[in-house]
Short mmCIF file of N, CA and C in Angstrom, two decimals:
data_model
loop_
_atom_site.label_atom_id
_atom_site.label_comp_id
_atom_site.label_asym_id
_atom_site.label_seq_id
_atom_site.Cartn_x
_atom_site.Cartn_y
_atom_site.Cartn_z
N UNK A 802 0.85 -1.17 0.00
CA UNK A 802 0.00 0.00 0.00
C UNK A 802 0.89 1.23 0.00
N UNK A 803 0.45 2.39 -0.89
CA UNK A 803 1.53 3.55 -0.99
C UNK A 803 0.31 4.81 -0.68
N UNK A 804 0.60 5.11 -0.11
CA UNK A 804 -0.11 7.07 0.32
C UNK A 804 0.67 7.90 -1.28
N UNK A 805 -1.02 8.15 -1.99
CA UNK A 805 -0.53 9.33 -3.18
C UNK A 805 -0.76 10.63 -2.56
N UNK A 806 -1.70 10.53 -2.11
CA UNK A 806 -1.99 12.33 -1.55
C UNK A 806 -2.47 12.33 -0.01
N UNK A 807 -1.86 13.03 0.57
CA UNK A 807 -2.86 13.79 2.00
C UNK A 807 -3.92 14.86 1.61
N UNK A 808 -5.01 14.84 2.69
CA UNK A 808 -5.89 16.01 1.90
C UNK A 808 -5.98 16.46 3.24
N UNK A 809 -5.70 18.25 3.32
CA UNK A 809 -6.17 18.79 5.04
C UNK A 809 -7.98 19.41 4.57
N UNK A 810 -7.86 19.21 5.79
CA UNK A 810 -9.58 19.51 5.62
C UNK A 810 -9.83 20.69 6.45
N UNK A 811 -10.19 22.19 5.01
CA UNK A 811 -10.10 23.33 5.27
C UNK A 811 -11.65 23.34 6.12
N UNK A 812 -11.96 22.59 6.75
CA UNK A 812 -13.45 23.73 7.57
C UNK A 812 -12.78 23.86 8.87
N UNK A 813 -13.30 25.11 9.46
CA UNK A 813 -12.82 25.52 10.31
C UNK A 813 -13.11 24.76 12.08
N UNK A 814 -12.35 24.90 12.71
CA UNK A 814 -12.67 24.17 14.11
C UNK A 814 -14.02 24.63 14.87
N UNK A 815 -14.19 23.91 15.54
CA UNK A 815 -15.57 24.03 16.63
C UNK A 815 -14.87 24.64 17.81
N UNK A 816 -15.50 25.93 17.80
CA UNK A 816 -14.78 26.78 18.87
C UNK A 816 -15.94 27.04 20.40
N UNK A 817 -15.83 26.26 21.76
CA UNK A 817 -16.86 26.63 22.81
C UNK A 817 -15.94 26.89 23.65
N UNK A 818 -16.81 27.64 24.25
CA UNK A 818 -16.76 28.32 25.57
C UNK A 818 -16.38 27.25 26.41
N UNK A 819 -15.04 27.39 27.42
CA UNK A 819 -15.38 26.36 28.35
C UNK A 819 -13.70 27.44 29.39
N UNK A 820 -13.91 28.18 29.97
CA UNK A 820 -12.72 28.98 30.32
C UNK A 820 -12.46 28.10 31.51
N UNK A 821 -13.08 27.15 32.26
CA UNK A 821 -12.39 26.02 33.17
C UNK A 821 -11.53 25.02 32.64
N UNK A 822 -11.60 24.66 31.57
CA UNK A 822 -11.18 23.75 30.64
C UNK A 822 -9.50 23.82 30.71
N UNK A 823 -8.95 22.85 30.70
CA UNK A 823 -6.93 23.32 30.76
C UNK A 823 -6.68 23.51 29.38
N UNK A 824 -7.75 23.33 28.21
CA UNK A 824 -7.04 23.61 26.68
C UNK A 824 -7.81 24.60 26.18
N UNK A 825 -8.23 25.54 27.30
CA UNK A 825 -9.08 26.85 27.30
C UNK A 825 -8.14 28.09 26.37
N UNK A 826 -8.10 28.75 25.75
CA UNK A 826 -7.00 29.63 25.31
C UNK A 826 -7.47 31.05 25.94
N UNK A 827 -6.59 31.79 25.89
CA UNK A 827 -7.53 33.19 26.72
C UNK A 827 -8.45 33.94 27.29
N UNK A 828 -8.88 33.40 26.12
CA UNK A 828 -10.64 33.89 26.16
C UNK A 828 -11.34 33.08 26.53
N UNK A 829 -11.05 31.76 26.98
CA UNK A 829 -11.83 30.98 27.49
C UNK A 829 -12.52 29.87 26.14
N UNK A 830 -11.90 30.09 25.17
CA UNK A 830 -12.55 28.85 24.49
C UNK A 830 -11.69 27.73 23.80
N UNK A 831 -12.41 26.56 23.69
CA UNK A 831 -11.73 25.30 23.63
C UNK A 831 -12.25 25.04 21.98
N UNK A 832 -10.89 24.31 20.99
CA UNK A 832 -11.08 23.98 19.80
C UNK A 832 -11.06 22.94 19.82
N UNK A 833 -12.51 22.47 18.93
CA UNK A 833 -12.37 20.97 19.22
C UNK A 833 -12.49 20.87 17.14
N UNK A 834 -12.17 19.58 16.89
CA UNK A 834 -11.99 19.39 16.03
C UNK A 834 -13.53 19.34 14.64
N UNK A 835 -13.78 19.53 13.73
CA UNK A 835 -15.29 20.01 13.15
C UNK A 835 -15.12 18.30 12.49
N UNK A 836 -15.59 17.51 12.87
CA UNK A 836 -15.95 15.52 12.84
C UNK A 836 -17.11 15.32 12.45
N UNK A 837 -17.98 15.30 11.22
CA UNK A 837 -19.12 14.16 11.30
C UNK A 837 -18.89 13.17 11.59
N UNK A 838 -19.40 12.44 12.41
CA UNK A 838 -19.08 11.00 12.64
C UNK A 838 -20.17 10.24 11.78
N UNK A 839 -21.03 10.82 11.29
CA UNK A 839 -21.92 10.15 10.20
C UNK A 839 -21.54 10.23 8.76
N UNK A 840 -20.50 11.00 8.48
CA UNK A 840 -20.14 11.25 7.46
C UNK A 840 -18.83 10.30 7.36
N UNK A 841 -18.21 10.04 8.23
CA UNK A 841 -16.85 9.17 8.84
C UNK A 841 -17.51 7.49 8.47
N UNK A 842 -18.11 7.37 9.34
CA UNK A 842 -19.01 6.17 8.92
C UNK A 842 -18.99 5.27 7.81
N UNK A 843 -20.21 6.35 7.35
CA UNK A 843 -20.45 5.98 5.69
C UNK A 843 -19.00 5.75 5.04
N UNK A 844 -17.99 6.92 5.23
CA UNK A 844 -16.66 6.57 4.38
C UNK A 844 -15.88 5.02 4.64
N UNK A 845 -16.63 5.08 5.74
CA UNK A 845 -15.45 3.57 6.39
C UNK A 845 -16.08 2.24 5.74
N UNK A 846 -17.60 2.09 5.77
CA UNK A 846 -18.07 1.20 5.40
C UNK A 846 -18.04 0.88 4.14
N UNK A 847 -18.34 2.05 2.96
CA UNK A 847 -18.14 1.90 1.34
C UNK A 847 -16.45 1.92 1.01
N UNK A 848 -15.87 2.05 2.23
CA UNK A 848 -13.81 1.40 2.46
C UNK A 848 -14.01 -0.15 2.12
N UNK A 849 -14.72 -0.66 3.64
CA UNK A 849 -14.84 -2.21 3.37
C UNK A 849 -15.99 -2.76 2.39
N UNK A 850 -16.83 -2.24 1.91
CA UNK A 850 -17.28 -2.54 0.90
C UNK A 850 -16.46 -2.32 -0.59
N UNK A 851 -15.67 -1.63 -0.87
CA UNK A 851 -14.77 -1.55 -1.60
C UNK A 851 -13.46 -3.02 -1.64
N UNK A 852 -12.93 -3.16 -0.49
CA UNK A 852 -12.50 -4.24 -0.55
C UNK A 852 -12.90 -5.35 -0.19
N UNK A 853 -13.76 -5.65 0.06
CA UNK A 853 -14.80 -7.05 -0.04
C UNK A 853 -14.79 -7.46 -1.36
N UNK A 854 -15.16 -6.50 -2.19
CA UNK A 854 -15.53 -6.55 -3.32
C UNK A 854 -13.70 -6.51 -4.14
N UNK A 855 -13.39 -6.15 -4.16
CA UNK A 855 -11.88 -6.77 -4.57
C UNK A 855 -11.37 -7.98 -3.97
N UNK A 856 -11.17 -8.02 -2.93
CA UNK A 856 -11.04 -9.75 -2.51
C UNK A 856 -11.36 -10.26 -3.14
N UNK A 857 -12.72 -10.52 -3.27
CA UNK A 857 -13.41 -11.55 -3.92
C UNK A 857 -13.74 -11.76 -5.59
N UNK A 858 -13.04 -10.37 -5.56
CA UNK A 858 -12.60 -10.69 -7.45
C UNK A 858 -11.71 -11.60 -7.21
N UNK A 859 -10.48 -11.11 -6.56
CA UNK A 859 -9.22 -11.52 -6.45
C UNK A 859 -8.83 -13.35 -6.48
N UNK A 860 -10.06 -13.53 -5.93
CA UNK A 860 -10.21 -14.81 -5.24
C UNK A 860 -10.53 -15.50 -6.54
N UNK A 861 -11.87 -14.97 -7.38
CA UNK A 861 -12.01 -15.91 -8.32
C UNK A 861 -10.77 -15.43 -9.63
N UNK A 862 -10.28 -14.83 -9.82
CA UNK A 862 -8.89 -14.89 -10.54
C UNK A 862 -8.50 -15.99 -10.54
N UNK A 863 -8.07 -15.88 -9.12
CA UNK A 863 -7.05 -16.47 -9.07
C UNK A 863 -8.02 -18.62 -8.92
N UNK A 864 -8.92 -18.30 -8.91
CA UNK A 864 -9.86 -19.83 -9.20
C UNK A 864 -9.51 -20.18 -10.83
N UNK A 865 -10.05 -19.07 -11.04
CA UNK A 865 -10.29 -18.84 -12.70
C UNK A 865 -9.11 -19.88 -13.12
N UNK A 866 -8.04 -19.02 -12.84
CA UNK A 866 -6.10 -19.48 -13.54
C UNK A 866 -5.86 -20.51 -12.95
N UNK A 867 -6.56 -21.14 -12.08
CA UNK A 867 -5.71 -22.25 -11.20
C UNK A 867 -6.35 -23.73 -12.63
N UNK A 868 -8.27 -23.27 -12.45
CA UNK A 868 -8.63 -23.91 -13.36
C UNK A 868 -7.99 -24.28 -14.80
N UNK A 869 -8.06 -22.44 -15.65
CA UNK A 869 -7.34 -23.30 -16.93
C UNK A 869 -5.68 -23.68 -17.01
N UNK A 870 -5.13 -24.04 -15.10
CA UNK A 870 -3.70 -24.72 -15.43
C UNK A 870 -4.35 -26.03 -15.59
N UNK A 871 -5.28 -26.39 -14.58
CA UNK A 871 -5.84 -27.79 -14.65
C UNK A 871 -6.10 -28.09 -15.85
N UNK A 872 -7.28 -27.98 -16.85
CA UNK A 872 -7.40 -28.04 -18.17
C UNK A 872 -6.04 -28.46 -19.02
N UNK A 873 -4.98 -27.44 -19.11
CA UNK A 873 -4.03 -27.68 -19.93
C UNK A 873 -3.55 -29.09 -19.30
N UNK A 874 -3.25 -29.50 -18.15
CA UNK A 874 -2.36 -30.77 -17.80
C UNK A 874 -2.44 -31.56 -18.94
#
């Protein structure tokens, strides 16, 4: 497996109020990171649906070639 590109993801952070907080910055607010986790999800699952679905090409390939070595014997 080779990494072609990184992508940063320009939306901006989720900025609250929390001036008790220890990662409070001056003004009292905390950046937390801007996450759908429903949007995360979906990406992860059509991931393993993506390679399910290659495996199992992969698999009959390699059935396929094993077969026509058999044939030729």
């Amino acid at each position: 497996v080779q990494v072609i590109d990184v992508i940063t993801d320009p939306s901006p952070l989720i900025m609250k109020y929390q001036p008790g907080h220890p990662d409070a910055n001056a003004d009292g607010y905390v950046a937390y990171p801007n996450i759908n986790t429903f949007e995360e999800m979906v990406n992860m699952l059509s991931a393993t649906r993506s390679y399910e679905a290659n495996a199992t090409i992969m698999k009959n390939a390699k059935e396929m070639a094993n077969k026509t070595i058999d044939l030729l014997k």
